[in-house]
Short mmCIF file of C-alpha atoms in Angstrom, two decimals:
data_model
loop_
_atom_site.label_atom_id
_atom_site.label_comp_id
_atom_site.label_asym_id
_atom_site.label_seq_id
_atom_site.Cartn_x
_atom_site.Cartn_y
_atom_site.Cartn_z
CA MET A 1 115.41 13.58 131.36
CA ASN A 2 118.33 11.79 132.98
CA LYS A 3 118.08 9.03 130.38
CA LEU A 4 118.10 11.65 127.65
CA LEU A 5 121.36 13.29 128.62
CA ALA A 6 122.90 10.03 129.73
CA GLY A 7 122.32 8.88 126.17
CA VAL A 8 123.83 12.03 124.75
CA SER A 9 126.84 11.69 127.04
CA ALA A 10 127.23 8.08 126.01
CA GLY A 11 127.18 9.16 122.40
CA VAL A 12 129.78 11.82 123.14
CA LEU A 13 132.08 9.66 125.21
CA ALA A 14 131.75 6.28 123.59
CA LEU A 15 131.62 7.79 120.09
CA VAL A 16 129.32 5.10 118.84
CA ALA A 17 130.35 4.08 115.35
CA GLY A 18 127.56 4.54 112.90
CA GLY A 19 126.03 6.54 110.13
CA THR A 20 124.57 5.21 106.92
CA ALA A 21 124.88 5.96 103.23
CA LEU A 22 122.59 8.70 102.05
CA ALA A 23 119.29 7.53 100.66
CA GLN A 24 119.25 7.53 96.83
CA ASP A 25 116.23 9.84 96.58
CA LEU A 26 117.71 12.64 98.68
CA PRO A 27 117.82 15.55 98.23
CA GLY A 28 115.25 14.98 95.44
CA LYS A 29 113.89 17.22 92.66
CA PHE A 30 111.42 20.03 93.35
CA GLU A 31 111.53 22.28 90.31
CA GLY A 32 109.72 25.57 90.80
CA VAL A 33 108.96 25.04 94.49
CA THR A 34 109.62 27.88 96.93
CA ILE A 35 110.19 27.09 100.61
CA ASP A 36 109.60 29.97 103.02
CA ALA A 37 111.81 29.67 106.11
CA LYS A 38 112.23 31.35 109.49
CA LEU A 39 115.74 30.78 110.80
CA ILE A 40 117.80 31.58 113.86
CA GLY A 41 120.43 34.22 113.16
CA GLY A 42 123.72 34.99 114.86
CA GLN A 43 127.43 34.53 114.30
CA GLN A 44 127.68 30.87 115.28
CA TYR A 45 124.68 29.84 113.16
CA GLU A 46 125.25 31.70 109.89
CA ASN A 47 127.94 29.60 108.20
CA LEU A 48 125.58 26.69 107.67
CA TYR A 49 123.20 28.78 105.57
CA SER A 50 125.82 29.06 102.83
CA ARG A 51 124.80 25.49 101.93
CA ILE A 52 121.25 26.54 101.04
CA ALA A 53 122.45 27.53 97.56
CA GLU A 54 123.80 23.99 97.08
CA TRP A 55 120.42 22.53 97.96
CA GLU A 56 118.68 24.91 95.57
CA ALA A 57 121.05 23.92 92.73
CA ALA A 58 120.54 20.21 93.43
CA THR A 59 116.75 20.28 93.74
CA GLY A 60 115.62 23.14 91.52
CA ALA A 61 113.72 24.64 94.43
CA THR A 62 114.17 28.08 96.02
CA VAL A 63 114.47 29.02 99.69
CA ASN A 64 112.96 32.33 100.76
CA VAL A 65 114.26 33.29 104.22
CA ILE A 66 111.45 35.50 105.48
CA SER A 67 112.86 35.98 108.97
CA LYS A 68 116.24 35.62 110.65
CA LYS A 69 116.42 36.54 114.34
CA ASN A 70 117.83 35.38 117.65
CA HIS A 71 115.75 32.55 119.05
CA PHE A 72 114.04 34.69 121.69
CA ASP A 73 112.67 37.11 119.08
CA LEU A 74 111.94 34.23 116.68
CA ASP A 75 109.92 32.54 119.43
CA LYS A 76 107.82 35.67 119.89
CA GLU A 77 107.24 35.87 116.13
CA ILE A 78 106.15 32.23 115.89
CA LYS A 79 103.73 32.66 118.78
CA SER A 80 102.30 35.72 117.04
CA ASP A 81 101.86 33.68 113.84
CA ILE A 82 100.02 30.98 115.81
CA ALA A 83 97.79 33.55 117.51
CA VAL A 84 96.62 35.13 114.24
CA GLY A 85 96.53 31.90 112.23
CA ALA A 86 99.43 32.90 109.99
CA VAL A 87 101.69 29.84 110.11
CA ASN A 88 102.00 30.03 106.32
CA TRP A 89 105.68 29.19 106.08
CA CYS A 90 107.36 25.79 105.81
CA VAL A 91 110.67 25.50 107.68
CA GLY A 92 111.55 26.95 111.06
CA SER A 93 114.51 26.84 113.41
CA ASN A 94 113.63 25.05 116.63
CA HIS A 95 115.24 24.17 119.96
CA SER A 96 114.65 21.46 122.54
CA SER A 97 113.81 24.12 125.15
CA PHE A 98 111.29 25.88 122.91
CA ALA A 99 109.68 22.96 121.05
CA PRO A 100 107.18 21.88 123.78
CA GLN A 101 105.38 25.22 123.37
CA TYR A 102 104.26 24.51 119.81
CA PRO A 103 101.97 21.47 119.97
CA GLY A 104 100.44 20.72 116.62
CA ILE A 105 102.17 23.19 114.30
CA TYR A 106 105.05 20.91 113.26
CA THR A 107 104.77 17.71 111.25
CA ASP A 108 106.26 14.28 111.95
CA LEU A 109 109.58 14.13 110.09
CA SER A 110 109.84 10.38 110.63
CA LYS A 111 107.11 9.99 107.99
CA LEU A 112 108.97 12.12 105.46
CA LEU A 113 112.57 10.89 105.76
CA PRO A 114 114.18 7.43 105.44
CA LYS A 115 114.54 5.54 108.71
CA GLU A 116 118.25 4.96 108.08
CA GLU A 117 118.81 8.73 107.99
CA ILE A 118 117.07 9.24 111.34
CA ASP A 119 118.96 6.28 112.80
CA ALA A 120 122.25 7.99 111.88
CA PHE A 121 121.71 10.60 114.61
CA VAL A 122 122.65 10.21 118.27
CA GLN A 123 119.42 8.65 119.43
CA ALA A 124 119.22 10.67 122.64
CA ASN A 125 118.94 13.79 120.48
CA ILE A 126 116.23 12.15 118.40
CA GLN A 127 114.34 11.21 121.56
CA ALA A 128 114.55 14.81 122.79
CA SER A 129 113.24 15.97 119.40
CA THR A 130 110.25 13.64 119.63
CA LEU A 131 107.11 14.99 121.33
CA ASP A 132 103.92 12.99 121.72
CA GLY A 133 105.35 10.39 119.35
CA LYS A 134 106.18 12.91 116.60
CA LEU A 135 109.71 13.74 115.44
CA VAL A 136 109.11 17.48 115.38
CA MET A 137 112.63 18.58 114.52
CA LEU A 138 115.83 17.19 113.04
CA PRO A 139 118.88 18.09 115.17
CA ARG A 140 121.62 20.23 113.63
CA ALA A 141 125.25 20.18 114.79
CA GLN A 142 124.46 22.47 117.67
CA PHE A 143 124.26 20.31 120.80
CA ASP A 144 124.72 22.92 123.49
CA VAL A 145 126.32 22.54 126.88
CA SER A 146 128.63 25.19 128.28
CA ALA A 147 132.31 25.19 129.18
CA LEU A 148 134.55 27.90 130.59
CA TYR A 149 136.73 29.88 128.18
CA TYR A 150 139.56 31.87 129.73
CA GLN A 151 142.59 33.97 128.79
CA LYS A 152 145.60 31.74 129.43
CA SER A 153 148.10 34.59 129.83
CA LEU A 154 146.37 35.75 133.02
CA TYR A 155 147.36 32.48 134.68
CA GLU A 156 150.97 32.66 133.46
CA ASP A 157 151.75 36.06 134.97
CA ASP A 158 154.01 35.63 138.03
CA ALA A 159 153.01 38.98 139.54
CA LYS A 160 149.33 38.11 139.28
CA LYS A 161 149.98 34.68 140.77
CA ALA A 162 151.72 36.18 143.78
CA ALA A 163 149.12 38.91 144.30
CA PHE A 164 146.26 36.46 144.04
CA LYS A 165 147.84 34.00 146.49
CA GLU A 166 148.43 36.85 148.92
CA LYS A 167 144.81 37.99 148.74
CA TYR A 168 142.87 34.71 148.54
CA GLY A 169 145.22 32.16 150.08
CA TYR A 170 145.24 29.64 147.22
CA ASP A 171 147.10 29.29 143.93
CA LEU A 172 145.83 31.07 140.83
CA ALA A 173 144.71 28.42 138.33
CA PRO A 174 141.75 27.99 135.96
CA PRO A 175 138.75 27.74 138.31
CA ASP A 176 137.02 24.48 139.16
CA THR A 177 134.29 25.97 141.38
CA TRP A 178 131.95 28.94 141.02
CA GLN A 179 133.40 30.43 144.20
CA GLN A 180 136.79 30.44 142.51
CA VAL A 181 135.25 32.07 139.44
CA SER A 182 133.86 34.79 141.69
CA ASP A 183 137.21 35.33 143.43
CA GLN A 184 139.11 35.47 140.17
CA ALA A 185 136.57 37.66 138.39
CA LYS A 186 136.88 40.28 141.13
CA PHE A 187 140.67 39.95 141.13
CA PHE A 188 141.04 40.40 137.36
CA ALA A 189 138.45 43.15 136.97
CA ASN A 190 139.65 46.65 136.15
CA PRO A 191 136.49 48.48 135.05
CA PRO A 192 135.70 50.03 132.64
CA ASP A 193 138.61 48.62 130.64
CA PHE A 194 138.62 44.97 131.72
CA TYR A 195 136.12 42.65 133.41
CA GLY A 196 136.47 39.39 135.28
CA THR A 197 133.49 37.70 133.68
CA GLN A 198 130.05 38.37 132.16
CA PHE A 199 126.65 36.74 131.74
CA ALA A 200 123.65 37.04 129.47
CA GLY A 201 121.25 38.96 131.68
CA LYS A 202 117.82 38.74 130.08
CA GLU A 203 115.27 36.37 128.52
CA GLU A 204 115.65 32.62 129.01
CA ALA A 205 119.42 33.19 128.97
CA ILE A 206 119.60 34.48 132.56
CA ASN A 207 116.85 32.16 133.76
CA GLY A 208 118.73 29.18 132.31
CA ARG A 209 121.98 30.24 133.91
CA PHE A 210 120.20 30.74 137.24
CA TYR A 211 118.58 27.31 136.82
CA GLU A 212 121.91 25.53 136.42
CA MET A 213 123.56 27.50 139.24
CA LEU A 214 120.59 26.57 141.44
CA ARG A 215 121.05 22.89 140.66
CA ALA A 216 124.81 23.11 141.20
CA ASP A 217 124.06 24.59 144.63
CA GLY A 218 121.78 21.66 145.48
CA GLY A 219 118.40 23.26 144.71
CA GLU A 220 115.58 22.41 142.34
CA TYR A 221 113.60 24.64 140.00
CA LEU A 222 110.34 22.67 140.13
CA ASP A 223 109.67 20.15 142.87
CA ALA A 224 108.35 16.61 142.47
CA ASP A 225 104.81 17.98 142.12
CA GLY A 226 105.86 20.44 139.44
CA ARG A 227 105.63 23.48 141.72
CA PRO A 228 108.22 26.28 141.66
CA ALA A 229 110.81 25.58 144.36
CA PHE A 230 113.59 27.97 143.40
CA ASN A 231 112.82 30.53 146.14
CA SER A 232 114.85 28.41 148.55
CA ALA A 233 118.13 28.89 150.39
CA ALA A 234 119.88 27.32 147.39
CA GLY A 235 118.05 29.75 145.10
CA VAL A 236 119.19 32.73 147.14
CA GLU A 237 122.75 31.39 147.09
CA ALA A 238 122.62 30.97 143.31
CA LEU A 239 121.14 34.41 142.64
CA ASN A 240 123.54 36.08 145.05
CA TRP A 241 126.42 34.88 142.86
CA PHE A 242 125.16 37.16 140.07
CA VAL A 243 124.25 39.97 142.47
CA ASP A 244 127.65 39.95 144.14
CA LEU A 245 129.63 40.13 140.89
CA TYR A 246 127.45 42.94 139.57
CA LYS A 247 127.81 44.93 142.78
CA ALA A 248 131.59 44.40 142.69
CA LYS A 249 131.70 45.73 139.09
CA ALA A 250 133.44 42.54 138.04
CA VAL A 251 131.00 42.28 135.11
CA PRO A 252 130.10 44.94 132.53
CA ALA A 253 127.36 47.34 133.64
CA GLY A 254 125.28 46.41 130.59
CA THR A 255 125.38 42.68 131.21
CA THR A 256 121.71 42.61 132.28
CA ASN A 257 120.88 43.46 128.65
CA TYR A 258 123.30 40.97 127.08
CA LEU A 259 122.37 37.92 125.02
CA TRP A 260 124.66 35.28 123.51
CA ASP A 261 126.20 37.31 120.68
CA ASP A 262 127.09 40.07 123.14
CA LEU A 263 129.00 37.57 125.27
CA GLY A 264 130.82 36.11 122.29
CA GLN A 265 131.88 39.50 120.98
CA GLY A 266 132.83 40.60 124.50
CA PHE A 267 135.21 37.73 125.14
CA ALA A 268 136.66 37.97 121.62
CA SER A 269 137.37 41.67 122.24
CA GLY A 270 139.96 40.71 124.87
CA THR A 271 138.23 42.65 127.65
CA VAL A 272 136.88 39.67 129.64
CA ALA A 273 138.92 37.14 131.62
CA LEU A 274 136.44 34.26 132.04
CA ASN A 275 133.44 33.38 129.91
CA LEU A 276 131.01 30.47 130.33
CA ASP A 277 129.75 29.84 126.81
CA TRP A 278 128.60 27.37 124.18
CA PRO A 279 130.80 25.20 121.92
CA GLY A 280 129.80 27.16 118.81
CA TRP A 281 132.13 29.98 119.82
CA ALA A 282 135.28 27.85 120.08
CA GLY A 283 136.51 28.46 116.55
CA PHE A 284 135.55 32.14 116.57
CA PHE A 285 137.48 32.80 119.77
CA ASN A 286 140.67 31.24 118.40
CA ASP A 287 140.51 32.84 114.95
CA PRO A 288 142.80 35.90 114.63
CA ASN A 289 140.45 37.33 112.01
CA SER A 290 137.63 37.57 114.53
CA SER A 291 139.21 37.52 117.98
CA LYS A 292 141.85 39.49 119.85
CA VAL A 293 142.42 36.53 122.19
CA ALA A 294 143.23 34.03 119.43
CA GLY A 295 146.11 31.83 120.54
CA ASN A 296 145.48 32.78 124.16
CA VAL A 297 142.28 30.79 124.81
CA GLY A 298 142.05 28.01 127.36
CA VAL A 299 138.94 25.88 127.81
CA ALA A 300 137.92 24.13 131.04
CA PRO A 301 134.84 22.15 132.11
CA PRO A 302 132.00 24.12 133.72
CA PRO A 303 132.77 24.80 137.39
CA LYS A 304 131.12 23.15 140.39
CA GLY A 305 128.59 24.74 142.71
CA SER A 306 128.46 24.36 146.48
CA SER A 307 126.88 20.89 146.17
CA GLY A 308 129.91 19.62 144.26
CA ALA A 309 127.94 19.25 141.01
CA ARG A 310 128.95 21.11 137.86
CA THR A 311 126.55 23.42 136.06
CA GLY A 312 125.10 21.63 133.06
CA TRP A 313 122.10 23.30 131.40
CA SER A 314 121.93 21.89 127.89
CA GLY A 315 119.78 21.53 124.82
CA HIS A 316 120.08 21.32 121.07
CA HIS A 317 119.02 23.21 117.97
CA GLY A 318 117.22 21.81 114.96
CA PHE A 319 114.88 22.48 112.07
CA SER A 320 111.15 21.73 111.81
CA VAL A 321 108.56 21.54 109.04
CA THR A 322 105.09 22.97 109.58
CA GLU A 323 101.89 20.96 109.21
CA SER A 324 100.54 23.75 107.00
CA CYS A 325 103.41 23.51 104.49
CA ALA A 326 102.12 22.75 100.99
CA ASN A 327 105.40 21.07 100.00
CA LYS A 328 106.36 18.98 103.00
CA GLU A 329 108.61 16.64 101.01
CA ALA A 330 110.69 19.55 99.70
CA ALA A 331 110.80 21.15 103.15
CA ALA A 332 111.90 17.87 104.74
CA SER A 333 114.62 17.55 102.10
CA LEU A 334 115.94 21.01 103.04
CA VAL A 335 115.88 20.13 106.74
CA TRP A 336 117.73 16.90 106.00
CA PHE A 337 120.30 18.73 103.86
CA LEU A 338 121.02 21.27 106.61
CA THR A 339 121.60 18.44 109.10
CA ASN A 340 123.35 15.83 106.92
CA GLU A 341 126.94 14.71 107.43
CA ASP A 342 128.49 17.41 105.26
CA SER A 343 126.47 20.12 107.03
CA GLN A 344 127.34 18.78 110.46
CA LYS A 345 131.04 18.65 109.55
CA LEU A 346 130.84 22.27 108.39
CA GLU A 347 129.35 23.37 111.70
CA ALA A 348 131.44 21.07 113.90
CA ALA A 349 134.68 22.34 112.31
CA ALA A 350 134.11 25.64 114.15
CA GLY A 351 133.50 24.01 117.52
CA PRO A 352 129.80 23.11 117.79
CA LEU A 353 129.08 19.55 118.89
CA PRO A 354 127.50 17.30 116.24
CA THR A 355 124.35 15.24 116.63
CA ARG A 356 125.20 12.54 114.09
CA THR A 357 127.21 9.62 115.46
CA ALA A 358 129.48 9.30 112.44
CA VAL A 359 130.46 12.96 112.67
CA TRP A 360 131.70 12.38 116.23
CA ASP A 361 134.31 9.99 114.79
CA TRP A 362 135.31 12.68 112.31
CA VAL A 363 135.56 15.34 115.04
CA ILE A 364 137.87 13.15 117.12
CA GLU A 365 140.08 12.46 114.11
CA GLN A 366 140.26 16.16 113.21
CA ALA A 367 141.22 17.11 116.76
CA LYS A 368 144.00 14.50 117.03
CA ASP A 369 146.84 16.80 115.99
CA ASP A 370 145.31 20.12 117.03
CA PRO A 371 145.99 20.88 120.71
CA TYR A 372 143.34 23.62 120.94
CA ARG A 373 140.56 21.57 119.36
CA LYS A 374 141.55 18.61 121.52
CA GLU A 375 141.29 20.80 124.65
CA VAL A 376 137.89 22.10 123.49
CA LEU A 377 136.60 18.60 122.87
CA GLN A 378 137.84 17.28 126.22
CA ALA A 379 136.23 20.19 128.10
CA PHE A 380 132.88 19.71 126.41
CA GLN A 381 133.00 15.93 126.81
CA GLU A 382 133.44 16.49 130.55
CA ALA A 383 130.62 19.04 130.48
CA ALA A 384 128.34 16.55 128.74
CA LYS A 385 128.74 14.01 131.54
CA GLY A 386 126.57 16.06 133.88
CA ALA A 387 124.39 17.82 131.33
CA TYR A 388 120.63 18.10 131.74
CA PRO A 389 117.76 19.82 129.89
CA VAL A 390 115.40 22.46 131.23
CA PRO A 391 112.23 21.29 133.01
CA GLN A 392 110.08 19.69 130.33
CA SER A 393 107.12 21.99 130.76
CA PRO A 394 105.33 23.62 127.81
CA SER A 395 105.30 26.72 130.02
CA TRP A 396 109.09 26.91 130.43
CA ILE A 397 109.59 29.92 128.15
CA GLU A 398 106.55 31.73 129.54
CA ILE A 399 107.89 31.10 133.04
CA SER A 400 111.30 32.39 131.95
CA ASN A 401 109.72 35.56 130.62
CA ALA A 402 108.11 36.15 134.01
CA VAL A 403 111.10 35.16 136.12
CA TYR A 404 113.92 36.99 134.40
CA PRO A 405 112.77 40.55 135.26
CA GLU A 406 112.75 39.50 138.92
CA LEU A 407 116.29 38.15 138.62
CA GLN A 408 117.30 41.43 137.01
CA ALA A 409 115.66 43.37 139.87
CA ALA A 410 117.86 41.54 142.38
CA ILE A 411 121.01 41.94 140.29
CA LEU A 412 120.39 45.68 139.92
CA GLY A 413 119.70 46.06 143.65
CA ASP A 414 116.01 46.93 143.37
CA LYS A 415 114.96 43.90 145.45
CA THR A 416 116.65 41.47 147.78
CA SER A 417 117.32 38.06 146.29
CA GLN A 418 114.68 36.47 148.52
CA GLN A 419 112.05 39.07 147.58
CA ALA A 420 112.82 38.66 143.88
CA LEU A 421 112.62 34.86 144.03
CA ASP A 422 109.41 34.89 146.08
CA ASP A 423 107.80 37.21 143.55
CA ALA A 424 109.11 35.12 140.66
CA ALA A 425 107.79 31.91 142.24
CA ALA A 426 104.33 33.47 142.66
CA LYS A 427 104.30 34.46 138.98
CA ALA A 428 105.52 31.05 137.85
CA THR A 429 102.90 29.30 139.97
CA ALA A 430 100.13 31.40 138.41
CA ILE A 431 101.38 30.53 134.90
CA LEU A 432 101.44 26.80 135.67
CA GLU A 433 97.97 26.94 137.24
CA ASP A 434 96.55 28.84 134.25
CA ALA A 435 98.09 26.26 131.93
CA GLY A 436 96.52 23.42 133.89
CA GLU A 437 99.91 22.00 134.86
CA LEU A 438 99.16 22.40 138.57
#
């Protein structure tokens, strides 16, 4: 896992020159073929799908999008398809955190696409997309690691600076630690009109945030033997961060029901001071057509926990082709088209981080004379230095589904943090034992 993200960071920071000319037989001709697809939906993902019509015009094939949902609901739908033997579609959105759950349903893309095309990707992303020797997904320009967005004007207000210094004893500046985030979130909050921060409070979203806070506080989610170890002093410290902010009303009351689009819309509404979020929102937040904070957005690296380490939960999105697909070559062509250089430039122009090496060169060039994009890129480059994936267990999502209600119970005050984590650890242990992982 360390090698994986070290490779990604190296690709980000060294900006390895690369990329190859497109193979002559891509995208190909598939007259009369229809490709059924299940895709992730949401603001930061939608723009790419405008290119599907280009692929259809070039190949003569048709794409039938039979489902478009957030990845949590899409995951449930795919599992239902597997359970009833109804994986009768061809292309699906995938993610490095979700992929280990689906052994066998996705085909090996390395047998369907030219080697030079696969070699044009950051190889750490390709390695993370390869399970049991099979390239099960092709990465799109959605390499995810979080940075801290904030409203710059809050830090330029002399009255706020003086009041904050009086109350907390240090200068008001964009936070570099999670304790500072907590202090500032409480200071800025004026509920119900304005909140200091927010977090996605359900599904893998809250479990992933807890996981990275745990690590930043010096804890571990699974120990060396693969057993749950998050019900530790570090785990209590990490969970208490969420509990404390909720109790202080520094976050919206509905945050335990939020997912990623809720956070993005919340920060763009101008009612949230600080927002840890993914790179895909960078363009949206600074666009006056979509955001009330456009022109007032600062971006900083993810803050440090009590151990001195920054939070760094990461992963990447991609597209897969099913083994049951009757037209694998056409499906692979579509997956390639949605992840080729032009597609990655389209996505990366709005902030998401690319997964093709050549597009990194383009991103750097584009940001050269744009102070905001340069700040975004620098923040996410720093974030990538300490990035790490979730535990590579096929049971990760099932564990998340069992753990997150316990985290919610603590946040809402129904259990103490220690009780919630002990109960969550017992559930996670049972899942791992049932799966034969313990």
